[in-house]
mmCIF file of N, CA and C in Angstrom:
data_model
loop_
_atom_site.group_PDB
_atom_site.id
_atom_site.type_symbol
_atom_site.label_atom_id
_atom_site.label_comp_id
_atom_site.label_asym_id
_atom_site.label_seq_id
_atom_site.Cartn_x
_atom_site.Cartn_y
_atom_site.Cartn_z
ATOM 1 N N MET K 1 40.179 39.202 56.044
ATOM 2 C CA MET K 1 40.875 40.332 56.645
ATOM 3 C C MET K 1 40.204 41.634 56.221
ATOM 4 N N ILE K 2 40.264 42.606 57.093
ATOM 5 C CA ILE K 2 39.737 43.941 56.798
ATOM 6 C C ILE K 2 40.568 44.554 55.675
ATOM 7 N N GLU K 3 39.901 45.184 54.705
ATOM 8 C CA GLU K 3 40.618 45.811 53.596
ATOM 9 C C GLU K 3 40.773 47.315 53.764
ATOM 10 N N ARG K 4 39.778 47.947 54.398
ATOM 11 C CA ARG K 4 39.813 49.403 54.575
ATOM 12 C C ARG K 4 39.296 49.768 55.962
ATOM 13 N N ILE K 5 39.871 50.825 56.499
ATOM 14 C CA ILE K 5 39.376 51.450 57.722
ATOM 15 C C ILE K 5 39.442 52.948 57.448
ATOM 16 N N ALA K 6 38.273 53.555 57.314
ATOM 17 C CA ALA K 6 38.193 54.982 56.973
ATOM 18 C C ALA K 6 39.024 55.246 55.722
ATOM 19 N N HIS K 7 39.971 56.192 55.777
ATOM 20 C CA HIS K 7 40.784 56.516 54.605
ATOM 21 C C HIS K 7 42.121 55.770 54.601
ATOM 22 N N TYR K 8 42.141 54.612 55.258
ATOM 23 C CA TYR K 8 43.336 53.790 55.337
ATOM 24 C C TYR K 8 43.140 52.484 54.571
ATOM 25 N N LYS K 9 44.119 52.116 53.789
ATOM 26 C CA LYS K 9 44.117 50.823 53.096
ATOM 27 C C LYS K 9 44.945 49.866 53.949
ATOM 28 N N VAL K 10 44.307 48.815 54.458
ATOM 29 C CA VAL K 10 44.967 47.859 55.335
ATOM 30 C C VAL K 10 45.852 46.929 54.503
ATOM 31 N N LEU K 11 47.106 46.778 54.935
ATOM 32 C CA LEU K 11 48.059 45.920 54.240
ATOM 33 C C LEU K 11 48.164 44.546 54.885
ATOM 34 N N LYS K 12 48.221 44.528 56.220
ATOM 35 C CA LYS K 12 48.286 43.244 56.926
ATOM 36 C C LYS K 12 48.035 43.436 58.410
ATOM 37 N N GLU K 13 47.693 42.355 59.074
ATOM 38 C CA GLU K 13 47.545 42.386 60.526
ATOM 39 C C GLU K 13 48.917 42.220 61.149
ATOM 40 N N LEU K 14 49.219 43.061 62.125
ATOM 41 C CA LEU K 14 50.508 42.996 62.814
ATOM 42 C C LEU K 14 50.438 42.166 64.088
ATOM 43 N N GLY K 15 49.262 42.170 64.725
ATOM 44 C CA GLY K 15 49.129 41.415 65.961
ATOM 45 C C GLY K 15 47.826 41.720 66.657
ATOM 46 N N SER K 16 47.614 41.031 67.767
ATOM 47 C CA SER K 16 46.400 41.260 68.544
ATOM 48 C C SER K 16 46.734 41.128 70.019
ATOM 49 N N GLY K 17 45.890 41.765 70.819
ATOM 50 C CA GLY K 17 46.081 41.728 72.260
ATOM 51 C C GLY K 17 44.759 41.540 72.952
ATOM 52 N N ALA K 18 44.726 41.856 74.226
ATOM 53 C CA ALA K 18 43.529 41.650 75.038
ATOM 54 C C ALA K 18 42.356 42.495 74.570
ATOM 55 N N MET K 19 42.636 43.715 74.077
ATOM 56 C CA MET K 19 41.532 44.614 73.728
ATOM 57 C C MET K 19 41.322 44.808 72.232
ATOM 58 N N GLY K 20 42.309 44.483 71.414
ATOM 59 C CA GLY K 20 42.116 44.770 70.003
ATOM 60 C C GLY K 20 43.166 44.176 69.093
ATOM 61 N N ARG K 21 43.072 44.590 67.834
ATOM 62 C CA ARG K 21 44.003 44.147 66.795
ATOM 63 C C ARG K 21 44.729 45.363 66.241
ATOM 64 N N VAL K 22 45.950 45.120 65.780
ATOM 65 C CA VAL K 22 46.753 46.175 65.187
ATOM 66 C C VAL K 22 47.076 45.788 63.756
ATOM 67 N N TYR K 23 46.886 46.760 62.847
ATOM 68 C CA TYR K 23 47.115 46.545 61.428
ATOM 69 C C TYR K 23 48.146 47.530 60.893
ATOM 70 N N LYS K 24 48.881 47.092 59.899
ATOM 71 C CA LYS K 24 49.743 47.989 59.125
ATOM 72 C C LYS K 24 48.894 48.478 57.963
ATOM 73 N N ALA K 25 48.894 49.792 57.723
ATOM 74 C CA ALA K 25 48.037 50.358 56.687
ATOM 75 C C ALA K 25 48.711 51.558 56.037
ATOM 76 N N VAL K 26 48.112 52.006 54.945
ATOM 77 C CA VAL K 26 48.569 53.214 54.253
ATOM 78 C C VAL K 26 47.506 54.287 54.427
ATOM 79 N N ASP K 27 47.929 55.445 54.921
ATOM 80 C CA ASP K 27 47.048 56.610 54.971
ATOM 81 C C ASP K 27 47.021 57.162 53.549
ATOM 82 N N GLU K 28 45.879 57.010 52.870
ATOM 83 C CA GLU K 28 45.812 57.418 51.466
ATOM 84 C C GLU K 28 45.740 58.927 51.289
ATOM 85 N N ASN K 29 45.413 59.662 52.343
ATOM 86 C CA ASN K 29 45.430 61.124 52.262
ATOM 87 C C ASN K 29 46.850 61.673 52.360
ATOM 88 N N LEU K 30 47.661 61.074 53.227
ATOM 89 C CA LEU K 30 49.017 61.563 53.457
ATOM 90 C C LEU K 30 50.084 60.707 52.790
ATOM 91 N N ASN K 31 49.668 59.581 52.216
ATOM 92 C CA ASN K 31 50.582 58.660 51.543
ATOM 93 C C ASN K 31 51.731 58.228 52.465
ATOM 94 N N MET K 32 51.337 57.709 53.644
ATOM 95 C CA MET K 32 52.352 57.227 54.578
ATOM 96 C C MET K 32 51.844 55.994 55.313
ATOM 97 N N LEU K 33 52.791 55.194 55.796
ATOM 98 C CA LEU K 33 52.445 54.004 56.555
ATOM 99 C C LEU K 33 52.023 54.380 57.963
ATOM 100 N N VAL K 34 51.020 53.679 58.479
ATOM 101 C CA VAL K 34 50.550 53.865 59.847
ATOM 102 C C VAL K 34 50.261 52.499 60.456
ATOM 103 N N ALA K 35 50.146 52.477 61.760
ATOM 104 C CA ALA K 35 49.641 51.312 62.485
ATOM 105 C C ALA K 35 48.269 51.704 63.012
ATOM 106 N N ILE K 36 47.301 50.814 62.869
ATOM 107 C CA ILE K 36 45.934 51.106 63.308
ATOM 108 C C ILE K 36 45.533 50.092 64.372
ATOM 109 N N LYS K 37 45.094 50.600 65.514
ATOM 110 C CA LYS K 37 44.602 49.740 66.587
ATOM 111 C C LYS K 37 43.083 49.841 66.608
ATOM 112 N N VAL K 38 42.413 48.672 66.494
ATOM 113 C CA VAL K 38 40.951 48.603 66.464
ATOM 114 C C VAL K 38 40.477 47.780 67.648
ATOM 115 N N LEU K 39 39.497 48.300 68.364
ATOM 116 C CA LEU K 39 38.930 47.588 69.506
ATOM 117 C C LEU K 39 38.156 46.363 69.021
ATOM 118 N N GLU K 40 38.324 45.237 69.697
ATOM 119 C CA GLU K 40 37.604 44.001 69.348
ATOM 120 C C GLU K 40 36.098 44.191 69.547
ATOM 121 N N PRO K 41 35.263 43.622 68.657
ATOM 122 C CA PRO K 41 33.806 43.783 68.774
ATOM 123 C C PRO K 41 33.250 43.348 70.132
ATOM 124 N N ALA K 42 33.703 42.221 70.650
ATOM 125 C CA ALA K 42 33.181 41.733 71.939
ATOM 126 C C ALA K 42 33.560 42.681 73.074
ATOM 127 N N ILE K 43 34.727 43.255 72.991
ATOM 128 C CA ILE K 43 35.198 44.191 74.018
ATOM 129 C C ILE K 43 34.421 45.506 73.929
ATOM 130 N N ALA K 44 34.075 45.893 72.696
ATOM 131 C CA ALA K 44 33.381 47.171 72.474
ATOM 132 C C ALA K 44 31.953 47.170 73.026
ATOM 133 N N LEU K 45 31.417 46.014 73.360
ATOM 134 C CA LEU K 45 30.062 45.941 73.905
ATOM 135 C C LEU K 45 29.980 46.519 75.317
ATOM 136 N N ASP K 46 31.093 46.528 76.014
ATOM 137 C CA ASP K 46 31.143 47.044 77.379
ATOM 138 C C ASP K 46 31.519 48.527 77.348
ATOM 139 N N GLU K 47 30.649 49.368 77.835
ATOM 140 C CA GLU K 47 30.856 50.824 77.809
ATOM 141 C C GLU K 47 32.154 51.236 78.501
ATOM 142 N N SER K 48 32.516 50.557 79.589
ATOM 143 C CA SER K 48 33.749 50.921 80.298
ATOM 144 C C SER K 48 34.980 50.657 79.424
ATOM 145 N N ASN K 49 34.924 49.627 78.592
ATOM 146 C CA ASN K 49 36.026 49.355 77.673
ATOM 147 C C ASN K 49 36.127 50.440 76.603
ATOM 148 N N LEU K 50 34.978 50.907 76.122
ATOM 149 C CA LEU K 50 34.976 51.996 75.135
ATOM 150 C C LEU K 50 35.603 53.249 75.722
ATOM 151 N N VAL K 51 35.219 53.575 76.929
ATOM 152 C CA VAL K 51 35.749 54.769 77.599
ATOM 153 C C VAL K 51 37.254 54.635 77.790
ATOM 154 N N ARG K 52 37.700 53.476 78.225
ATOM 155 C CA ARG K 52 39.134 53.251 78.457
ATOM 156 C C ARG K 52 39.924 53.337 77.154
ATOM 157 N N PHE K 53 39.405 52.742 76.076
ATOM 158 C CA PHE K 53 40.075 52.774 74.776
ATOM 159 C C PHE K 53 40.187 54.203 74.250
ATOM 160 N N GLU K 54 39.094 54.950 74.343
ATOM 161 C CA GLU K 54 39.107 56.333 73.859
ATOM 162 C C GLU K 54 40.017 57.205 74.717
ATOM 163 N N ARG K 55 40.066 56.949 76.016
ATOM 164 C CA ARG K 55 40.969 57.677 76.907
ATOM 165 C C ARG K 55 42.423 57.375 76.541
ATOM 166 N N GLU K 56 42.704 56.104 76.239
ATOM 167 C CA GLU K 56 44.047 55.698 75.812
ATOM 168 C C GLU K 56 44.457 56.436 74.536
ATOM 169 N N ALA K 57 43.536 56.524 73.578
ATOM 170 C CA ALA K 57 43.829 57.200 72.307
ATOM 171 C C ALA K 57 44.098 58.682 72.523
ATOM 172 N N ARG K 58 43.265 59.333 73.320
ATOM 173 C CA ARG K 58 43.458 60.769 73.580
ATOM 174 C C ARG K 58 44.767 61.025 74.326
ATOM 175 N N ALA K 59 45.052 60.190 75.303
ATOM 176 C CA ALA K 59 46.283 60.361 76.072
ATOM 177 C C ALA K 59 47.501 60.175 75.169
ATOM 178 N N ALA K 60 47.480 59.139 74.353
ATOM 179 C CA ALA K 60 48.605 58.874 73.457
ATOM 180 C C ALA K 60 48.779 59.992 72.435
ATOM 181 N N ALA K 61 47.680 60.570 71.978
ATOM 182 C CA ALA K 61 47.749 61.644 70.977
ATOM 183 C C ALA K 61 48.454 62.883 71.534
ATOM 184 N N ASN K 62 48.450 63.038 72.834
ATOM 185 C CA ASN K 62 49.070 64.210 73.455
ATOM 186 C C ASN K 62 50.497 63.964 73.940
ATOM 187 N N LEU K 63 51.035 62.795 73.628
ATOM 188 C CA LEU K 63 52.402 62.475 74.023
ATOM 189 C C LEU K 63 53.314 62.563 72.801
ATOM 190 N N LYS K 64 54.158 63.540 72.777
ATOM 191 C CA LYS K 64 55.113 63.720 71.679
ATOM 192 C C LYS K 64 56.511 63.436 72.221
ATOM 193 N N HIS K 65 56.995 62.228 71.954
ATOM 194 C CA HIS K 65 58.287 61.804 72.478
ATOM 195 C C HIS K 65 58.918 60.816 71.505
ATOM 196 N N GLN K 66 60.233 60.841 71.402
ATOM 197 C CA GLN K 66 60.925 59.994 70.432
ATOM 198 C C GLN K 66 60.754 58.496 70.682
ATOM 199 N N HIS K 67 60.389 58.097 71.884
ATOM 200 C CA HIS K 67 60.224 56.678 72.196
ATOM 201 C C HIS K 67 58.757 56.279 72.389
ATOM 202 N N ILE K 68 57.849 57.132 71.921
ATOM 203 C CA ILE K 68 56.414 56.848 71.989
ATOM 204 C C ILE K 68 55.822 57.084 70.605
ATOM 205 N N ALA K 69 55.098 56.090 70.093
ATOM 206 C CA ALA K 69 54.475 56.232 68.769
ATOM 207 C C ALA K 69 53.412 57.333 68.830
ATOM 208 N N HIS K 70 53.468 58.240 67.869
ATOM 209 C CA HIS K 70 52.547 59.376 67.812
ATOM 210 C C HIS K 70 51.198 58.951 67.211
ATOM 211 N N VAL K 71 50.100 59.377 67.821
ATOM 212 C CA VAL K 71 48.753 59.097 67.313
ATOM 213 C C VAL K 71 48.335 60.233 66.380
ATOM 214 N N PHE K 72 47.860 59.858 65.169
ATOM 215 C CA PHE K 72 47.473 60.839 64.157
ATOM 216 C C PHE K 72 45.967 61.046 64.042
ATOM 217 N N PHE K 73 45.190 59.998 64.318
ATOM 218 C CA PHE K 73 43.769 60.055 63.997
ATOM 219 C C PHE K 73 43.001 59.109 64.898
ATOM 220 N N VAL K 74 41.821 59.526 65.327
ATOM 221 C CA VAL K 74 40.918 58.690 66.117
ATOM 222 C C VAL K 74 39.582 58.682 65.398
ATOM 223 N N GLY K 75 38.980 57.520 65.260
ATOM 224 C CA GLY K 75 37.699 57.446 64.555
ATOM 225 C C GLY K 75 36.965 56.152 64.823
ATOM 226 N N ARG K 76 36.012 55.872 63.951
ATOM 227 C CA ARG K 76 35.199 54.651 64.031
ATOM 228 C C ARG K 76 35.248 53.940 62.687
ATOM 229 N N THR K 77 35.254 52.603 62.727
ATOM 230 C CA THR K 77 35.216 51.817 61.499
ATOM 231 C C THR K 77 33.798 51.839 60.935
ATOM 232 N N SER K 78 33.623 51.251 59.759
ATOM 233 C CA SER K 78 32.281 51.173 59.175
ATOM 234 C C SER K 78 31.356 50.304 60.029
ATOM 235 N N GLU K 79 31.933 49.467 60.902
ATOM 236 C CA GLU K 79 31.146 48.653 61.846
ATOM 237 C C GLU K 79 30.970 49.369 63.185
ATOM 238 N N ASN K 80 31.357 50.653 63.236
ATOM 239 C CA ASN K 80 31.239 51.511 64.415
ATOM 240 C C ASN K 80 32.159 51.097 65.571
ATOM 241 N N LEU K 81 33.273 50.437 65.250
ATOM 242 C CA LEU K 81 34.254 50.091 66.270
ATOM 243 C C LEU K 81 35.274 51.220 66.378
ATOM 244 N N PRO K 82 35.634 51.613 67.580
ATOM 245 C CA PRO K 82 36.630 52.681 67.718
ATOM 246 C C PRO K 82 38.013 52.198 67.285
ATOM 247 N N PHE K 83 38.766 53.120 66.698
ATOM 248 C CA PHE K 83 40.140 52.823 66.301
ATOM 249 C C PHE K 83 40.961 54.094 66.386
ATOM 250 N N TYR K 84 42.269 53.914 66.404
ATOM 251 C CA TYR K 84 43.148 55.057 66.207
ATOM 252 C C TYR K 84 44.326 54.647 65.340
ATOM 253 N N ALA K 85 44.784 55.618 64.559
ATOM 254 C CA ALA K 85 45.931 55.429 63.678
ATOM 255 C C ALA K 85 47.127 56.122 64.304
ATOM 256 N N MET K 86 48.245 55.420 64.302
ATOM 257 C CA MET K 86 49.449 55.959 64.925
ATOM 258 C C MET K 86 50.660 55.733 64.032
ATOM 259 N N GLU K 87 51.726 56.346 64.437
ATOM 260 C CA GLU K 87 52.991 56.204 63.735
ATOM 261 C C GLU K 87 53.342 54.726 63.588
ATOM 262 N N TYR K 88 53.727 54.329 62.379
ATOM 263 C CA TYR K 88 54.192 52.965 62.149
ATOM 264 C C TYR K 88 55.702 52.949 62.350
ATOM 265 N N VAL K 89 56.154 52.092 63.235
ATOM 266 C CA VAL K 89 57.583 51.959 63.498
ATOM 267 C C VAL K 89 58.027 50.614 62.955
ATOM 268 N N ASP K 90 58.840 50.656 61.911
ATOM 269 C CA ASP K 90 59.311 49.430 61.285
ATOM 270 C C ASP K 90 60.340 48.757 62.183
ATOM 271 N N GLY K 91 60.213 47.485 62.352
ATOM 272 C CA GLY K 91 61.171 46.747 63.173
ATOM 273 C C GLY K 91 60.480 45.638 63.925
ATOM 274 N N SER K 92 61.211 45.038 64.803
ATOM 275 C CA SER K 92 60.705 43.917 65.585
ATOM 276 C C SER K 92 60.229 44.392 66.948
ATOM 277 N N PRO K 93 59.198 43.741 67.478
ATOM 278 C CA PRO K 93 58.783 44.053 68.849
ATOM 279 C C PRO K 93 59.924 43.754 69.827
ATOM 280 N N LEU K 94 60.003 44.529 70.880
ATOM 281 C CA LEU K 94 61.062 44.356 71.869
ATOM 282 C C LEU K 94 61.108 42.923 72.395
ATOM 283 N N GLN K 95 59.951 42.322 72.627
ATOM 284 C CA GLN K 95 59.939 40.950 73.153
ATOM 285 C C GLN K 95 60.615 39.987 72.189
ATOM 286 N N ASP K 96 60.408 40.179 70.878
ATOM 287 C CA ASP K 96 61.075 39.318 69.885
ATOM 288 C C ASP K 96 62.585 39.495 69.933
ATOM 289 N N ILE K 97 63.029 40.726 70.095
ATOM 290 C CA ILE K 97 64.466 40.998 70.171
ATOM 291 C C ILE K 97 65.058 40.326 71.408
ATOM 292 N N ILE K 98 64.364 40.432 72.517
ATOM 293 C CA ILE K 98 64.836 39.813 73.755
ATOM 294 C C ILE K 98 64.865 38.295 73.607
ATOM 295 N N ASP K 99 63.793 37.725 73.018
ATOM 296 C CA ASP K 99 63.714 36.274 72.857
ATOM 297 C C ASP K 99 64.810 35.737 71.934
ATOM 298 N N LYS K 100 65.128 36.452 70.872
ATOM 299 C CA LYS K 100 66.116 35.982 69.892
ATOM 300 C C LYS K 100 67.554 36.166 70.373
ATOM 301 N N ARG K 101 67.777 37.105 71.256
ATOM 302 C CA ARG K 101 69.129 37.381 71.738
ATOM 303 C C ARG K 101 69.207 37.005 73.206
ATOM 304 N N SER K 102 69.353 35.718 73.448
ATOM 305 C CA SER K 102 69.342 35.269 74.832
ATOM 306 C C SER K 102 70.464 35.917 75.650
ATOM 307 N N ILE K 103 71.536 36.305 74.966
ATOM 308 C CA ILE K 103 72.608 36.992 75.668
ATOM 309 C C ILE K 103 72.734 38.396 75.081
ATOM 310 N N MET K 104 72.479 39.393 75.912
ATOM 311 C CA MET K 104 72.640 40.784 75.507
ATOM 312 C C MET K 104 73.733 41.392 76.366
ATOM 313 N N THR K 105 74.443 42.325 75.796
ATOM 314 C CA THR K 105 75.472 43.000 76.582
ATOM 315 C C THR K 105 74.801 43.913 77.595
ATOM 316 N N GLY K 106 75.528 44.255 78.600
ATOM 317 C CA GLY K 106 75.007 45.189 79.595
ATOM 318 C C GLY K 106 74.642 46.518 78.958
ATOM 319 N N ARG K 107 75.458 46.970 78.018
ATOM 320 C CA ARG K 107 75.197 48.235 77.332
ATOM 321 C C ARG K 107 73.877 48.160 76.540
ATOM 322 N N GLN K 108 73.626 47.034 75.860
ATOM 323 C CA GLN K 108 72.374 46.881 75.107
ATOM 324 C C GLN K 108 71.174 46.916 76.045
ATOM 325 N N MET K 109 71.284 46.206 77.165
ATOM 326 C CA MET K 109 70.173 46.188 78.122
ATOM 327 C C MET K 109 69.935 47.574 78.714
ATOM 328 N N LEU K 110 70.998 48.268 79.048
ATOM 329 C CA LEU K 110 70.864 49.607 79.623
ATOM 330 C C LEU K 110 70.259 50.586 78.618
ATOM 331 N N THR K 111 70.635 50.470 77.349
ATOM 332 C CA THR K 111 70.083 51.349 76.318
ATOM 333 C C THR K 111 68.575 51.148 76.199
ATOM 334 N N ILE K 112 68.139 49.905 76.161
ATOM 335 C CA ILE K 112 66.701 49.603 76.065
ATOM 336 C C ILE K 112 65.975 50.100 77.313
ATOM 337 N N MET K 113 66.533 49.814 78.465
ATOM 338 C CA MET K 113 65.891 50.249 79.721
ATOM 339 C C MET K 113 65.834 51.764 79.819
ATOM 340 N N LYS K 114 66.899 52.443 79.398
ATOM 341 C CA LYS K 114 66.921 53.909 79.446
ATOM 342 C C LYS K 114 65.828 54.496 78.562
ATOM 343 N N GLN K 115 65.681 53.958 77.354
ATOM 344 C CA GLN K 115 64.648 54.458 76.439
ATOM 345 C C GLN K 115 63.249 54.222 77.013
ATOM 346 N N CYS K 116 63.018 53.048 77.569
ATOM 347 C CA CYS K 116 61.716 52.754 78.186
ATOM 348 C C CYS K 116 61.448 53.687 79.364
ATOM 349 N N CYS K 117 62.447 53.881 80.194
ATOM 350 C CA CYS K 117 62.284 54.763 81.361
ATOM 351 C C CYS K 117 62.041 56.208 80.945
ATOM 352 N N GLN K 118 62.720 56.661 79.895
ATOM 353 C CA GLN K 118 62.498 58.026 79.407
ATOM 354 C C GLN K 118 61.049 58.199 78.950
ATOM 355 N N ALA K 119 60.524 57.210 78.217
ATOM 356 C CA ALA K 119 59.140 57.283 77.746
ATOM 357 C C ALA K 119 58.160 57.239 78.918
ATOM 358 N N LEU K 120 58.423 56.371 79.892
ATOM 359 C CA LEU K 120 57.551 56.281 81.063
ATOM 360 C C LEU K 120 57.590 57.560 81.897
ATOM 361 N N GLN K 121 58.774 58.124 82.080
ATOM 362 C CA GLN K 121 58.893 59.364 82.843
ATOM 363 C C GLN K 121 58.152 60.497 82.138
ATOM 364 N N PHE K 122 58.320 60.585 80.828
ATOM 365 C CA PHE K 122 57.639 61.618 80.050
ATOM 366 C C PHE K 122 56.123 61.468 80.185
ATOM 367 N N SER K 123 55.631 60.231 80.056
ATOM 368 C CA SER K 123 54.195 59.966 80.181
ATOM 369 C C SER K 123 53.688 60.348 81.574
ATOM 370 N N SER K 124 54.460 59.974 82.581
ATOM 371 C CA SER K 124 54.076 60.296 83.958
ATOM 372 C C SER K 124 54.036 61.809 84.175
ATOM 373 N N ASP K 125 55.028 62.503 83.635
ATOM 374 C CA ASP K 125 55.070 63.959 83.759
ATOM 375 C C ASP K 125 53.856 64.618 83.112
ATOM 376 N N LYS K 126 53.290 63.954 82.095
ATOM 377 C CA LYS K 126 52.110 64.481 81.396
ATOM 378 C C LYS K 126 50.801 63.986 82.027
ATOM 379 N N GLY K 127 50.911 63.247 83.124
ATOM 380 C CA GLY K 127 49.713 62.782 83.828
ATOM 381 C C GLY K 127 49.123 61.499 83.297
ATOM 382 N N VAL K 128 49.888 60.766 82.500
ATOM 383 C CA VAL K 128 49.412 59.486 81.957
ATOM 384 C C VAL K 128 49.999 58.353 82.761
#
């Protein structure tokens, strides 16, 4: 496992997706927990993927909303892979919550949908 990314001490891997991996880390300059998304090496070989990843990071950094994780830093790893550090939100992924609670009340579903829609509307209003 990766131990360091720039000035971040990696604590554990949180997950992976189509384009990269996400780690829980400590920002040693600010002494706070962050989530770091790093582009996969194979994906980084394609210039269009690099452009898309960097565009995603810049767009996210300009979105300040209570239901969107804030991006703090964009950089490159020692292996020259692009990454960005964002707000770490403690808790379970929404999919896990949905999977574990096969029956949710209408109010619970509406609350989740409202928060998602608010974040999407805000992003759309900002051109993302």
